[in-house]
Amino acid sequence: ARASPSCVCCATCRGAAARGPPCMKRPPGDGQVVTPMGDSKRPKEEVEHQYLMRVLQPAQQPQSTVSVATIGDYLETEAGRLSAQNPASGLEDALQFLAKGWRRAEEGGVVPTTWAGIAPLQEAALTTALMLLLGAGTEEKVRALTALLETPVPARLMNELLSAAAEDEGVPSRLILGAAKPLRDRHLNDQQVGQFAKLLRILRASKRYPAALIEPPCLEEVWKPHFEPKFLWRNRKREVVAKQWPGYALQTRSLLGWALAPSALDGANMPPSKSHLTEAGSPEWSDLSRATRQRIDGCKRGTQMKVASVTSTAAELVDILLRASDANRWAVLEWIGIMLSSAEPRGKQGYVAPGGFNFWPQHGNHVIDVLGHEQTPPFEKSLNNLLLLQSLHAKMFGFPTSGAALNTMTLLLHLCKPIKQDQATSFSAFFPLRKDAEDLMGAWVKEARFGEKEQVEAAEEVAKSDATFAAPMSDKILFKTQVFWLATKGIGTLLLPVVKEAFHTFQNIAGYFVHKDRPNADTAWRQFLLAESTLREPGFLERLGHLVDLTFRFLRHSAAGGQEALPPPAPGPTWHALPSTVLENVIDLCDLYRDSHHQRQASSIPTGLFAHLDPDPLLTTLCVVMASDDHVRDPSLRGRTVKLMHRLCFSFPQWQEKLNQPPLSNHLIPCLINVFIAVEKAILSYYDLAYRYKYELRVPVMDLFELTLQHEVHRKVLDGFVRGVGNERFQKLLTQLINDSNSQTEEAIRTVKEYHQNRANDAAQAAQAPQPGASGGQHDEQVLGDDQTAEGEDVYRRSRMNYKEHAKKYFGLASKTWKTLWLLCKDCAPVIVEGKTILEQLLHTSLDAQLYFLVGPEMKSIKSSPQEYDELGFNPKELVKQIAEIYLFLARINREEVARIVGKDERYYSAATFSKAVRFIRKYNLLGDGPLGEFDALVKDLSERVSQQRAAFDEADIPAEYLCEMMADIMSDPVQFPQSRKIVDRWTAVRQIMSSDRDPYANTPVKVEDLIPLPELKEE
């Protein structure tokens, strides 16, 4: 630290020599004095010369003094000398010399940062560098710039050089190819960040570089390589029915594919010699069965960081291309469109592994059966091998692998993120109708739409007046619409297959084999956790939530045609043009995330995906779908809609409160009535005969009825609806509730009887069936010898029934149905009594019949121990109480009419049964003193009235033509079916129409207004 007269430092240096070591907080040259210490009278030229030599550090000292004024000439001379010294690398050496000088001038510690000569030096260096570069040939430019990209060249100098070099038509493509081709070997644990940064630096420098990327030769080599299908699938007539898609080729042979390919899920895609480089093959992700939650969370965080790095660099690359030009923007969208089209087979129900490539159909149960079946070939009994087969299928069929598909979806979410929520109404609903939309949307343009054929054709005519409909596909005005439609398609083709495999298949396999086949269980558990690392990453969920929110806002706007969504207006062209799969996919996605969220958290606060959703557009859209037959014709889809509303509202109290606020408080009850009626025709499977799909879909409707009717605002809406425009639909609702309650109770009782009969008939084989309280996962049917293979395996093992579980399920359904019927009778008794048709059906086929089974002669056939009743979920006391209260609700409105109709029931009504019901209620104290006395009086009154009425009928001679052909009762209002010409009582005909909308004799469609009245026969 000795101070010398020639030291070029700050003014404190001399004092520092006496005081000790220099201050480490202030680097040398950080003072305000720019003249050398100890000799302030030295010439300015000498000081500048000394500074410049410190900065440039030339190999040979100049013969004369160099100043700021002459620095340009000196740099030109020195750079020329370096260029001539070595023709092969002269330009590179000269540019490196200038770049290092520039960098030293900026670093500090070499010269004072306040020195006025820094800027002129940099300008001179830039001018010299550009002069040298522009004077060189294409080969020299490429070689020199490639070398500069390997070193830390100042950003401005590098950008100016790259921009200037872009003027040479041969430079951009060669630079891009040189930077892009090494990226083909990227994987998650070697992302080649430095190499990718060089490529991004080149593309940012000038718009000529992104333009060159989508033109030959880059187009064929790194952007969209030429693809020729190598696999064709033919039918028996040798006609080509399918061919290899280009998606996998883009994933493995294109620049954007290399950017998106690194993933935690595609370990099977790596050669065995490199499997240790994958997440699945790394030590961190091995032996997970013994891993602690802390270790697993740490592994997931590490994987999330790696995947986030991959997707962020890919997004950065795409952002550069999108800003470059219309041609680049269209090239990116077209590339994504090809990937989506190639992934279409992954979103379809077929192609089930191991013969196919989809694990997710049937919730993975088929894959579980394959892995555990004794006749499965040994190779296919390993989940690792099935994952390898899936990878091979990806190469053969040409679809992107799971990891690449998920990263592509993440890229689409990144593109959707800048779109504001209020811009959802600006998306063109007519975009899928464009003739050229297939270039971007593939086979999705042929998906079934909400409108009929004629309505879709009318929508096409309306679309022609839309300015965006005729705009070129590369027009910037379509960009947001294009991104939205690509993202909504990506939900079904890219995202849902991965989510279903993770949340259904892999999770179920891990649980099923945890004690049976530990290697398969560990593999499945690892695949689930690796997928979950991305699917539950906070940034991913935020962007996905934004897309889902945009989708529901768009659907609400399209369904309402720009009007108020509730009550639903008649659907217009914007709704008819939409593919129905848009709604199906977003409901599937919400269901999957809701199921998974419910399994992991008991919190009632929306988290994960649902923390980023606005409940208003979502719930409103669901209500529109539930309410309107015109908007959605598929009853199963409408049923799934109400299931989603049920799950969300019962999970999140904040969302549940929305049901009691306008507009939902004014329209939810009619929506529930309409959707309950609609799902009557819902069918899950042709073989689903015992457990009807409609029952499953009606459970959430009944739960929502019970929830909403606790509030006065909903009860007022119900009363106004059933007394007005909704009276006919309300009667249809009651008819279906009555039918359901009867069918469910009868099915449960029949199952219990059959179970008891089987045990009694063959006591020797009863030991093979589970004892009371056995696991619900085992069947309790008898397996006969003819039902077994030579090895003893049950041929019908997958269709066997557990009688007790089956009965428990149906008793539970019946209990909910009766509770809903009780609620409606309580609040709408006057309307029910006024509608004599529904009143007669309710009394005869439901109330009277159930008392007959519960306390009448049939009671002995289902009598069992209280323990078994508890196991079955059967509560006869509660059911008898509800029936008695319904009688009271109705009798308080019109006692005489109730007694008259009950008296007509010769099949189930008997005074003894009703008297026994009174004793049963009194014994178990089911009603209070007041209601019990009221019911006792009603029973005695019924007994007296019915005995008188039946005595009168016994004395009368009734002609056969006065009897209903269906029920054999005296008709009060005879009508004729128009097709079958059968004559029945009006209430009987209406009941049949309310149940099925068909003529029961001719099996043809019929409406109530189609019935032919017979006034002359009625008068007789």
Short mmCIF file of N, CA and C in Angstrom, two decimals, residues 370-490:
data_model
loop_
_atom_site.label_atom_id
_atom_site.label_comp_id
_atom_site.label_asym_id
_atom_site.label_seq_id
_atom_site.Cartn_x
_atom_site.Cartn_y
_atom_site.Cartn_z
N VAL A 370 -55.19 -55.34 -15.14
CA VAL A 370 -54.11 -55.91 -15.95
C VAL A 370 -52.89 -56.21 -15.10
N LEU A 371 -52.52 -55.26 -14.24
CA LEU A 371 -51.33 -55.44 -13.41
C LEU A 371 -51.49 -56.59 -12.42
N GLY A 372 -52.73 -56.81 -11.95
CA GLY A 372 -52.93 -57.83 -10.93
C GLY A 372 -53.46 -59.15 -11.43
N HIS A 373 -53.75 -59.26 -12.73
CA HIS A 373 -54.35 -60.49 -13.26
C HIS A 373 -53.27 -61.56 -13.44
N GLU A 374 -53.63 -62.77 -13.06
CA GLU A 374 -52.64 -63.85 -13.10
C GLU A 374 -52.28 -64.26 -14.53
N GLN A 375 -53.15 -63.98 -15.49
CA GLN A 375 -52.87 -64.37 -16.87
C GLN A 375 -52.18 -63.27 -17.67
N THR A 376 -51.91 -62.15 -17.05
CA THR A 376 -51.20 -61.07 -17.74
C THR A 376 -49.76 -61.49 -18.00
N PRO A 377 -49.23 -61.26 -19.19
CA PRO A 377 -47.81 -61.58 -19.46
C PRO A 377 -46.90 -60.89 -18.46
N PRO A 378 -45.82 -61.52 -18.08
CA PRO A 378 -44.92 -60.94 -17.06
C PRO A 378 -44.46 -59.53 -17.39
N PHE A 379 -44.20 -59.26 -18.66
CA PHE A 379 -43.71 -57.93 -19.02
C PHE A 379 -44.74 -56.85 -18.68
N GLU A 380 -46.02 -57.15 -18.87
CA GLU A 380 -47.07 -56.17 -18.66
C GLU A 380 -47.51 -56.06 -17.21
N LYS A 381 -46.92 -56.88 -16.33
CA LYS A 381 -47.25 -56.79 -14.91
C LYS A 381 -46.45 -55.71 -14.19
N SER A 382 -45.57 -55.04 -14.91
CA SER A 382 -44.76 -53.98 -14.33
C SER A 382 -45.26 -52.63 -14.83
N LEU A 383 -45.54 -51.72 -13.92
CA LEU A 383 -45.98 -50.39 -14.31
C LEU A 383 -44.87 -49.65 -15.05
N ASN A 384 -43.64 -49.87 -14.68
CA ASN A 384 -42.52 -49.26 -15.41
C ASN A 384 -42.54 -49.66 -16.88
N ASN A 385 -42.85 -50.93 -17.13
CA ASN A 385 -42.91 -51.40 -18.52
C ASN A 385 -44.10 -50.80 -19.26
N LEU A 386 -45.23 -50.63 -18.55
CA LEU A 386 -46.38 -49.99 -19.19
C LEU A 386 -46.08 -48.54 -19.54
N LEU A 387 -45.32 -47.86 -18.69
CA LEU A 387 -44.90 -46.48 -19.00
C LEU A 387 -43.98 -46.47 -20.22
N LEU A 388 -43.13 -47.49 -20.31
CA LEU A 388 -42.26 -47.60 -21.49
C LEU A 388 -43.09 -47.85 -22.75
N LEU A 389 -44.11 -48.70 -22.65
CA LEU A 389 -44.99 -48.92 -23.79
C LEU A 389 -45.72 -47.64 -24.19
N GLN A 390 -46.13 -46.86 -23.22
CA GLN A 390 -46.78 -45.59 -23.53
C GLN A 390 -45.85 -44.67 -24.31
N SER A 391 -44.58 -44.66 -23.92
CA SER A 391 -43.59 -43.85 -24.64
C SER A 391 -43.42 -44.35 -26.08
N LEU A 392 -43.40 -45.67 -26.25
CA LEU A 392 -43.28 -46.23 -27.60
C LEU A 392 -44.52 -45.90 -28.44
N HIS A 393 -45.68 -45.94 -27.81
CA HIS A 393 -46.90 -45.56 -28.52
C HIS A 393 -46.84 -44.10 -28.96
N ALA A 394 -46.26 -43.25 -28.12
CA ALA A 394 -46.14 -41.84 -28.49
C ALA A 394 -45.31 -41.69 -29.77
N LYS A 395 -44.25 -42.47 -29.89
CA LYS A 395 -43.43 -42.41 -31.10
C LYS A 395 -44.17 -42.96 -32.31
N MET A 396 -44.94 -44.02 -32.11
CA MET A 396 -45.66 -44.63 -33.22
C MET A 396 -46.83 -43.76 -33.68
N PHE A 397 -47.66 -43.31 -32.72
CA PHE A 397 -48.84 -42.53 -33.08
C PHE A 397 -48.51 -41.07 -33.33
N GLY A 398 -47.42 -40.59 -32.74
CA GLY A 398 -47.01 -39.23 -32.99
C GLY A 398 -47.61 -38.20 -32.06
N PHE A 399 -48.13 -38.61 -30.90
CA PHE A 399 -48.66 -37.61 -29.97
C PHE A 399 -47.58 -37.19 -28.98
N PRO A 400 -47.64 -35.98 -28.44
CA PRO A 400 -46.64 -35.54 -27.46
C PRO A 400 -46.75 -36.34 -26.17
N THR A 401 -45.63 -36.56 -25.52
CA THR A 401 -45.63 -37.28 -24.25
C THR A 401 -46.27 -36.43 -23.16
N SER A 402 -46.54 -37.04 -22.02
CA SER A 402 -47.28 -36.36 -20.97
C SER A 402 -46.57 -35.10 -20.50
N GLY A 403 -45.27 -35.18 -20.29
CA GLY A 403 -44.54 -34.02 -19.80
C GLY A 403 -44.52 -32.88 -20.80
N ALA A 404 -44.27 -33.21 -22.08
CA ALA A 404 -44.26 -32.18 -23.12
C ALA A 404 -45.66 -31.58 -23.28
N ALA A 405 -46.69 -32.41 -23.18
CA ALA A 405 -48.07 -31.90 -23.28
C ALA A 405 -48.37 -30.94 -22.14
N LEU A 406 -47.94 -31.30 -20.94
CA LEU A 406 -48.20 -30.44 -19.80
C LEU A 406 -47.44 -29.11 -19.92
N ASN A 407 -46.21 -29.16 -20.40
CA ASN A 407 -45.44 -27.92 -20.59
C ASN A 407 -46.05 -27.06 -21.70
N THR A 408 -46.58 -27.69 -22.74
CA THR A 408 -47.25 -26.94 -23.80
C THR A 408 -48.50 -26.26 -23.26
N MET A 409 -49.22 -26.96 -22.39
CA MET A 409 -50.39 -26.34 -21.77
C MET A 409 -49.98 -25.17 -20.88
N THR A 410 -48.88 -25.31 -20.19
CA THR A 410 -48.38 -24.21 -19.36
C THR A 410 -48.04 -23.01 -20.22
N LEU A 411 -47.49 -23.25 -21.40
CA LEU A 411 -47.21 -22.16 -22.33
C LEU A 411 -48.50 -21.46 -22.76
N LEU A 412 -49.54 -22.23 -23.05
CA LEU A 412 -50.82 -21.63 -23.42
C LEU A 412 -51.40 -20.81 -22.27
N LEU A 413 -51.25 -21.29 -21.05
CA LEU A 413 -51.71 -20.51 -19.89
C LEU A 413 -50.94 -19.21 -19.78
N HIS A 414 -49.65 -19.26 -20.09
CA HIS A 414 -48.84 -18.03 -20.09
C HIS A 414 -49.37 -17.04 -21.13
N LEU A 415 -49.78 -17.52 -22.28
CA LEU A 415 -50.30 -16.62 -23.31
C LEU A 415 -51.66 -16.06 -22.93
N CYS A 416 -52.43 -16.80 -22.13
CA CYS A 416 -53.75 -16.32 -21.70
C CYS A 416 -53.66 -15.32 -20.55
N LYS A 417 -52.57 -15.34 -19.84
CA LYS A 417 -52.47 -14.53 -18.62
C LYS A 417 -52.70 -13.05 -18.85
N PRO A 418 -52.17 -12.43 -19.93
CA PRO A 418 -52.40 -10.98 -20.10
C PRO A 418 -53.84 -10.62 -20.45
N ILE A 419 -54.67 -11.58 -20.81
CA ILE A 419 -56.05 -11.28 -21.19
C ILE A 419 -56.84 -10.93 -19.93
N LYS A 420 -57.47 -9.78 -19.91
CA LYS A 420 -58.22 -9.35 -18.75
C LYS A 420 -59.58 -10.05 -18.72
N GLN A 421 -60.15 -10.12 -17.51
CA GLN A 421 -61.40 -10.85 -17.33
C GLN A 421 -62.54 -10.25 -18.15
N ASP A 422 -62.59 -8.90 -18.22
CA ASP A 422 -63.69 -8.29 -18.94
C ASP A 422 -63.55 -8.43 -20.45
N GLN A 423 -62.41 -8.96 -20.91
CA GLN A 423 -62.22 -9.17 -22.34
C GLN A 423 -62.77 -10.53 -22.80
N ALA A 424 -63.28 -11.33 -21.86
CA ALA A 424 -63.82 -12.64 -22.23
C ALA A 424 -65.01 -12.50 -23.16
N THR A 425 -65.74 -11.39 -23.04
CA THR A 425 -66.90 -11.20 -23.91
C THR A 425 -66.50 -10.81 -25.33
N SER A 426 -65.23 -10.50 -25.55
CA SER A 426 -64.79 -10.10 -26.89
C SER A 426 -64.33 -11.28 -27.73
N PHE A 427 -64.20 -12.47 -27.13
CA PHE A 427 -63.80 -13.64 -27.91
C PHE A 427 -64.89 -13.98 -28.93
N SER A 428 -64.48 -14.35 -30.11
CA SER A 428 -65.44 -14.71 -31.15
C SER A 428 -65.94 -16.13 -30.95
N ALA A 429 -67.25 -16.25 -30.74
CA ALA A 429 -67.85 -17.58 -30.60
C ALA A 429 -67.94 -18.29 -31.94
N PHE A 430 -67.78 -17.54 -33.03
CA PHE A 430 -67.91 -18.12 -34.36
C PHE A 430 -66.59 -18.63 -34.92
N PHE A 431 -65.51 -18.47 -34.17
CA PHE A 431 -64.19 -18.86 -34.70
C PHE A 431 -64.14 -20.31 -35.15
N PRO A 432 -64.70 -21.28 -34.40
CA PRO A 432 -64.64 -22.68 -34.87
C PRO A 432 -65.42 -22.93 -36.15
N LEU A 433 -66.27 -21.97 -36.57
CA LEU A 433 -67.05 -22.16 -37.79
C LEU A 433 -66.27 -21.75 -39.05
N ARG A 434 -65.13 -21.10 -38.87
CA ARG A 434 -64.34 -20.67 -40.03
C ARG A 434 -63.86 -21.88 -40.83
N LYS A 435 -63.83 -21.71 -42.15
CA LYS A 435 -63.38 -22.80 -43.01
C LYS A 435 -61.91 -23.12 -42.79
N ASP A 436 -61.11 -22.08 -42.44
CA ASP A 436 -59.68 -22.29 -42.25
C ASP A 436 -59.32 -22.54 -40.79
N ALA A 437 -60.32 -22.67 -39.91
CA ALA A 437 -60.03 -22.92 -38.49
C ALA A 437 -59.41 -24.29 -38.27
N GLU A 438 -59.64 -25.21 -39.21
CA GLU A 438 -59.08 -26.56 -39.05
C GLU A 438 -57.57 -26.53 -39.07
N ASP A 439 -56.96 -25.52 -39.72
CA ASP A 439 -55.51 -25.41 -39.72
C ASP A 439 -54.97 -25.23 -38.31
N LEU A 440 -55.78 -24.62 -37.45
CA LEU A 440 -55.35 -24.35 -36.09
C LEU A 440 -55.98 -25.30 -35.08
N MET A 441 -57.25 -25.67 -35.30
CA MET A 441 -58.01 -26.42 -34.32
C MET A 441 -58.12 -27.91 -34.63
N GLY A 442 -57.68 -28.33 -35.82
CA GLY A 442 -57.73 -29.74 -36.15
C GLY A 442 -59.14 -30.27 -36.19
N ALA A 443 -59.32 -31.50 -35.69
CA ALA A 443 -60.63 -32.16 -35.73
C ALA A 443 -61.62 -31.54 -34.76
N TRP A 444 -61.18 -30.61 -33.96
CA TRP A 444 -62.08 -30.00 -32.98
C TRP A 444 -63.19 -29.21 -33.65
N VAL A 445 -62.96 -28.74 -34.86
CA VAL A 445 -63.99 -27.98 -35.56
C VAL A 445 -65.17 -28.87 -35.94
N LYS A 446 -64.97 -30.19 -35.87
CA LYS A 446 -66.04 -31.13 -36.21
C LYS A 446 -66.76 -31.66 -34.98
N GLU A 447 -66.41 -31.15 -33.80
CA GLU A 447 -67.07 -31.60 -32.57
C GLU A 447 -68.55 -31.23 -32.58
N ALA A 448 -69.34 -32.03 -31.85
CA ALA A 448 -70.77 -31.75 -31.72
C ALA A 448 -70.97 -30.39 -31.06
N ARG A 449 -71.97 -29.67 -31.51
CA ARG A 449 -72.21 -28.32 -31.01
C ARG A 449 -73.51 -28.28 -30.22
N PHE A 450 -73.71 -27.20 -29.51
CA PHE A 450 -74.92 -27.06 -28.71
C PHE A 450 -76.16 -26.92 -29.59
N GLY A 451 -75.99 -26.38 -30.79
CA GLY A 451 -77.13 -26.20 -31.68
C GLY A 451 -77.35 -27.38 -32.59
N GLU A 452 -78.58 -27.49 -33.10
CA GLU A 452 -78.89 -28.49 -34.11
C GLU A 452 -78.26 -28.06 -35.44
N LYS A 453 -78.33 -28.94 -36.43
CA LYS A 453 -77.71 -28.66 -37.71
C LYS A 453 -78.23 -27.37 -38.32
N GLU A 454 -79.54 -27.18 -38.31
CA GLU A 454 -80.12 -25.97 -38.89
C GLU A 454 -79.70 -24.73 -38.11
N GLN A 455 -79.61 -24.85 -36.80
CA GLN A 455 -79.20 -23.70 -35.98
C GLN A 455 -77.75 -23.34 -36.23
N VAL A 456 -76.90 -24.34 -36.41
CA VAL A 456 -75.49 -24.07 -36.70
C VAL A 456 -75.35 -23.40 -38.06
N GLU A 457 -76.13 -23.84 -39.02
CA GLU A 457 -76.09 -23.21 -40.35
C GLU A 457 -76.54 -21.75 -40.26
N ALA A 458 -77.57 -21.50 -39.45
CA ALA A 458 -78.01 -20.11 -39.26
C ALA A 458 -76.93 -19.28 -38.58
N ALA A 459 -76.22 -19.90 -37.63
CA ALA A 459 -75.12 -19.19 -36.97
C ALA A 459 -74.01 -18.84 -37.95
N GLU A 460 -73.75 -19.70 -38.91
CA GLU A 460 -72.74 -19.40 -39.92
C GLU A 460 -73.12 -18.18 -40.75
N GLU A 461 -74.41 -18.05 -41.03
CA GLU A 461 -74.87 -16.87 -41.79
C GLU A 461 -74.70 -15.60 -40.96
N VAL A 462 -75.02 -15.69 -39.67
CA VAL A 462 -74.84 -14.53 -38.79
C VAL A 462 -73.36 -14.18 -38.66
N ALA A 463 -72.50 -15.21 -38.63
CA ALA A 463 -71.07 -14.98 -38.43
C ALA A 463 -70.46 -14.19 -39.58
N LYS A 464 -71.04 -14.26 -40.75
CA LYS A 464 -70.47 -13.56 -41.90
C LYS A 464 -70.49 -12.05 -41.72
N SER A 465 -71.37 -11.55 -40.88
CA SER A 465 -71.42 -10.12 -40.60
C SER A 465 -70.45 -9.69 -39.51
N ASP A 466 -69.77 -10.67 -38.90
CA ASP A 466 -68.78 -10.38 -37.85
C ASP A 466 -67.45 -10.03 -38.52
N ALA A 467 -66.89 -8.86 -38.13
CA ALA A 467 -65.65 -8.39 -38.77
C ALA A 467 -64.51 -9.36 -38.58
N THR A 468 -64.45 -10.00 -37.41
CA THR A 468 -63.33 -10.89 -37.14
C THR A 468 -63.45 -12.21 -37.88
N PHE A 469 -64.67 -12.53 -38.35
CA PHE A 469 -64.88 -13.82 -39.00
C PHE A 469 -64.16 -13.89 -40.34
N ALA A 470 -64.06 -12.75 -41.01
CA ALA A 470 -63.43 -12.73 -42.33
C ALA A 470 -61.98 -12.27 -42.29
N ALA A 471 -61.48 -11.91 -41.11
CA ALA A 471 -60.10 -11.44 -41.00
C ALA A 471 -59.13 -12.58 -41.28
N PRO A 472 -57.97 -12.30 -41.88
CA PRO A 472 -56.97 -13.36 -42.10
C PRO A 472 -56.52 -13.98 -40.79
N MET A 473 -56.18 -15.24 -40.82
CA MET A 473 -55.79 -15.95 -39.60
C MET A 473 -54.55 -15.34 -38.95
N SER A 474 -53.71 -14.70 -39.74
CA SER A 474 -52.49 -14.10 -39.19
C SER A 474 -52.71 -12.68 -38.68
N ASP A 475 -53.96 -12.19 -38.76
CA ASP A 475 -54.27 -10.82 -38.32
C ASP A 475 -54.18 -10.74 -36.80
N LYS A 476 -53.58 -9.65 -36.33
CA LYS A 476 -53.38 -9.49 -34.90
C LYS A 476 -54.70 -9.37 -34.14
N ILE A 477 -55.76 -8.93 -34.82
CA ILE A 477 -57.04 -8.74 -34.16
C ILE A 477 -57.62 -10.06 -33.65
N LEU A 478 -57.19 -11.18 -34.24
CA LEU A 478 -57.70 -12.50 -33.84
C LEU A 478 -56.86 -13.17 -32.76
N PHE A 479 -55.77 -12.54 -32.36
CA PHE A 479 -54.81 -13.25 -31.52
C PHE A 479 -55.42 -13.74 -30.21
N LYS A 480 -56.13 -12.88 -29.49
CA LYS A 480 -56.70 -13.29 -28.20
C LYS A 480 -57.74 -14.39 -28.39
N THR A 481 -58.55 -14.26 -29.43
CA THR A 481 -59.52 -15.32 -29.70
C THR A 481 -58.83 -16.64 -30.01
N GLN A 482 -57.78 -16.58 -30.81
CA GLN A 482 -57.05 -17.80 -31.18
C GLN A 482 -56.41 -18.45 -29.95
N VAL A 483 -55.80 -17.63 -29.11
CA VAL A 483 -55.16 -18.17 -27.90
C VAL A 483 -56.21 -18.80 -26.99
N PHE A 484 -57.35 -18.13 -26.85
CA PHE A 484 -58.40 -18.68 -25.99
C PHE A 484 -58.90 -20.02 -26.50
N TRP A 485 -59.17 -20.13 -27.79
CA TRP A 485 -59.67 -21.39 -28.33
C TRP A 485 -58.62 -22.49 -28.27
N LEU A 486 -57.36 -22.14 -28.50
CA LEU A 486 -56.30 -23.14 -28.35
C LEU A 486 -56.21 -23.63 -26.91
N ALA A 487 -56.33 -22.70 -25.96
CA ALA A 487 -56.23 -23.08 -24.54
C ALA A 487 -57.41 -23.94 -24.12
N THR A 488 -58.63 -23.60 -24.58
CA THR A 488 -59.78 -24.43 -24.21
C THR A 488 -59.68 -25.82 -24.82
N LYS A 489 -59.14 -25.90 -26.03
CA LYS A 489 -58.91 -27.23 -26.60
C LYS A 489 -57.80 -27.95 -25.83
N GLY A 490 -56.78 -27.21 -25.41
CA GLY A 490 -55.69 -27.82 -24.66
C GLY A 490 -56.13 -28.44 -23.35
#
